Amino acid sequence: MVYITRRERFNAAHKLYIPEWSEEKNLEVFGKCSNPNWHGHNYDLFVTVKGDADPKTGLVMDLKALSRVIRERVTDKLDHKNMNLDVDFMKGRMPSAEVLAEAIWEQLEGPVREMGGQLHKVRLTETENNIVEYLGKEQP
Amino acid sequence: MVYITRRERFNAAHKLYIPEWSEEKNLEVFGKCSNPNWHGHNYDLFVTVKGDADPKTGLVMDLKALSRVIRERVTDKLDHKNMNLDVDFMKGRMPSAEVLAEAIWEQLEGPVREMGGQLHKVRLTETENNIVEYLGKEQP
Amino acid sequence: MVYITRRERFNAAHKLYIPEWSEEKNLEVFGKCSNPNWHGHNYDLFVTVKGDADPKTGLVMDLKALSRVIRERVTDKLDHKNMNLDVDFMKGRMPSAEVLAEAIWEQLEGPVREMGGQLHKVRLTETENNIVEYLGKEQP
Amino acid sequence: MVYITRRERFNAAHKLYIPEWSEEKNLEVFGKCSNPNWHGHNYDLFVTVKGDADPKTGLVMDLKALSRVIRERVTDKLDHKNMNLDVDFMKGRMPSAEVLAEAIWEQLEGPVREMGGQLHKVRLTETENNIVEYLGKEQP
Amino acid sequence: MVYITRRERFNAAHKLYIPEWSEEKNLEVFGKCSNPNWHGHNYDLFVTVKGDADPKTGLVMDLKALSRVIRERVTDKLDHKNMNLDVDFMKGRMPSAEVLAEAIWEQLEGPVREMGGQLHKVRLTETENNIVEYLGKEQP
Amino acid sequence: MVYITRRERFNAAHKLYIPEWSEEKNLEVFGKCSNPNWHGHNYDLFVTVKGDADPKTGLVMDLKALSRVIRERVTDKLDHKNMNLDVDFMKGRMPSAEVLAEAIWEQLEGPVREMGGQLHKVRLTETENNIVEYLGKEQP
């Protein structure tokens, strides 16, 4: 079993904000992240897949194909977008890094399985100080 | 003459967009950066000041004071904000990295001079691939 | 279950030195790290907490509060200090990265639990080449 | 139990290429990595060892000794070499990052055990976007 | 006048080797870089262009267009190639970082001028420890 | 004319402190850097030399030789040392990054000239936020 990780990047706007709360309550819970006019980040997305290296090719998976799937199903939809408004798989969900990591897992788990791999981890760095990781529902 | 550089960071939303142009024209000129619902970045700001090291203290300038001035006049105003809508010194200006670097220079040149230093360079990294530097109007 | 990680930084002096040993024996075991007049590092501390994302806010934990706890209980005590002499929770302990990671775990485990999270990992980078991780006593 | 990681680096040439296949088939499977005249990378190798910190010295293992073993058995053999042609422990093996990580594990597992530690992970970054990790045959 | 920098990356093989010299002489002058079977690197290329920000768009130059030119004329030709054998603009030239930076300058100076900018600097990082910069023949 | 830069690293302890001042005055001027029991940093030192690439070898200078000179005259003397107490070329000087950069310049200017190059810049990063550069007395 070997773990391979592909990094892709995207830049997006968001706010953490619950509409039925007052601006004060949002500020109290979400801090600067609740700024009504949005803010944004450069996200680094690390997708880890596990599998056995093919005895002939030495590869767990075609990394170009993995990169293509990540871009088609995730980063092309997020890059230079507003995550609260523009992204189909984030509709109705809070665009926190935590929820975003779970949503990205949902976008990738099936396609990775179809490609013969097993999704192991979604890692998202929002800033150099804030990192989120999700390993699926069946993680130990 | 020694050059000292202080890095500060901010995360902000923006779009590159000229209202009197059509969406198509904006897309043609600004690409993904014209997304109507905004996008955003983690910016790294490097402010370089030149001066002589004080013979007694060995310092060109109090770096904590420089950091404070950068935060008060620049990054506190930009961090977790929308640069098109929320920032006084960017009002009516296109929030491209180029214009932003010039505007940050204007914010800092006077205060740095008052502190006994000379502003030398404003460097802004918008992504790991895109960097802008401004050295003032009198640069060679 | 989602894992969130907060990075905080501190710069400190230390030496690895056993007083009842000769300087030669210390040099043999600890190498350059035994320099009697100290040396120092920029440490990057990564604190990982696991928990479920709140269905309403999308957050595992208030990262600002986590950052505050790390600073109050750990990095404010270590930053710009001598770890052999100045730090209460390191008194009588060897300031190796290994012991330091265990000591930081002890400082944070209780407070993180009170905040509703579960401390998962303390990661400490001493240089770009040397990294230590501690996951607590009950790790698998 | 504490995990310590040592980074070492090497720069090497390779190609991913199966001689009995046509150039077209190689290109289809391995993409640009099949370039007949080779290409190369700067590799970052992270070797993680687990063990208990010695109660007296506070160390899991002498990091200088670990570094020496990694250099003697791995990076001195790979650095500024062609991995398809020049490296004894890669003879007859595909120099993909996956196989390379497994081969490095085999080179280090015994020596690390003799030094009183337990090899936990071999991590290899081939580019800033491609990472491989191997944790041995008995990993969960 | 503002300076904008675009980073592009490529991975390539090379050797520093003068055929009419003995292997010993090559080893003496070029060290490990003379390995007959090649070695390779991940190169980071930073291309800096200077110009005035357009008063309307706030841009010195279309960065996507600059990126396209760099890829077409430089990095597509170098990426996953052998710089001694495969690259037209390096034919008959020693693929040291110094010569490579000069050759990249020659590839880009004209096209950048046609795009309305002025090439200011080519910066090439060969490893995290080795960097080369070239500013053209007329630099002060 | 090409600029080549070699990075070397060292880890050292220091304090910024003027003995004839009170502890309060030192704290006021130097902040946390005046901690009586020292603190320390990981320093990255970038030494830039300018010269013409040799038409035969393509090299400005033997980088291994440059690295050796930097280590012998600078980093071996600083690494794992106390800069206030242990370093001959810092005796009687304030170990601020500014003064340190000037002192490193003095250590290297002659030897680099003897090797046929011209020292252009000494750059020192003390933390990821604080950087100092010195270009000699005759800089424009």
PDB file of C-alpha atoms in Angstrom, chain B residues 6 8-9 17 24 35 37 39 43 47 53 55 59 63 70 73-74 76-77 83 88 94 96 107 114 119 134:
ATOM      1  CA  ARG B   6       9.101  43.405   7.188  1.00  0.00           C
ATOM      2  CA  GLU B   8       2.841  41.338   6.912  1.00  0.00           C
ATOM      3  CA  ARG B   9      -0.083  39.343   5.546  1.00  0.00           C
ATOM      4  CA  TYR B  17     -13.918  44.797 -13.502  1.00  0.00           C
ATOM      5  CA  GLU B  24     -17.716  39.743 -22.148  1.00  0.00           C
ATOM      6  CA  ASN B  35     -15.881  37.020 -11.872  1.00  0.00           C
ATOM      7  CA  ASN B  37     -19.278  37.632  -7.465  1.00  0.00           C
ATOM      8  CA  HIS B  39     -12.775  35.971  -5.632  1.00  0.00           C
ATOM      9  CA  TYR B  43      -1.482  38.412   0.062  1.00  0.00           C
ATOM     10  CA  VAL B  47       7.890  46.420   2.939  1.00  0.00           C
ATOM     11  CA  ALA B  53      22.267  51.053  11.238  1.00  0.00           C
ATOM     12  CA  PRO B  55      26.002  52.836  15.763  1.00  0.00           C
ATOM     13  CA  LEU B  59      19.182  48.928  14.214  1.00  0.00           C
ATOM     14  CA  LEU B  63      10.873  46.753  13.440  1.00  0.00           C
ATOM     15  CA  ILE B  70       2.066  48.781   8.291  1.00  0.00           C
ATOM     16  CA  ARG B  73      -2.208  52.123   7.733  1.00  0.00           C
ATOM     17  CA  VAL B  74      -2.395  49.108   5.424  1.00  0.00           C
ATOM     18  CA  ASP B  76      -5.766  46.200   9.151  1.00  0.00           C
ATOM     19  CA  LYS B  77      -7.681  48.083   6.460  1.00  0.00           C
ATOM     20  CA  MET B  83     -10.830  45.782  -1.794  1.00  0.00           C
ATOM     21  CA  ASP B  88     -10.725  53.881   2.015  1.00  0.00           C
ATOM     22  CA  MET B  94      -8.734  49.217  -9.685  1.00  0.00           C
ATOM     23  CA  SER B  96      -4.970  45.041  -9.317  1.00  0.00           C
ATOM     24  CA  GLN B 107       0.119  54.976   2.629  1.00  0.00           C
ATOM     25  CA  GLU B 114       8.675  60.421   9.985  1.00  0.00           C
ATOM     26  CA  LEU B 119      10.762  53.579   1.976  1.00  0.00           C
ATOM     27  CA  TYR B 134       6.913  49.099  -6.710  1.00  0.00           C
TER      28      TYR B 134
END
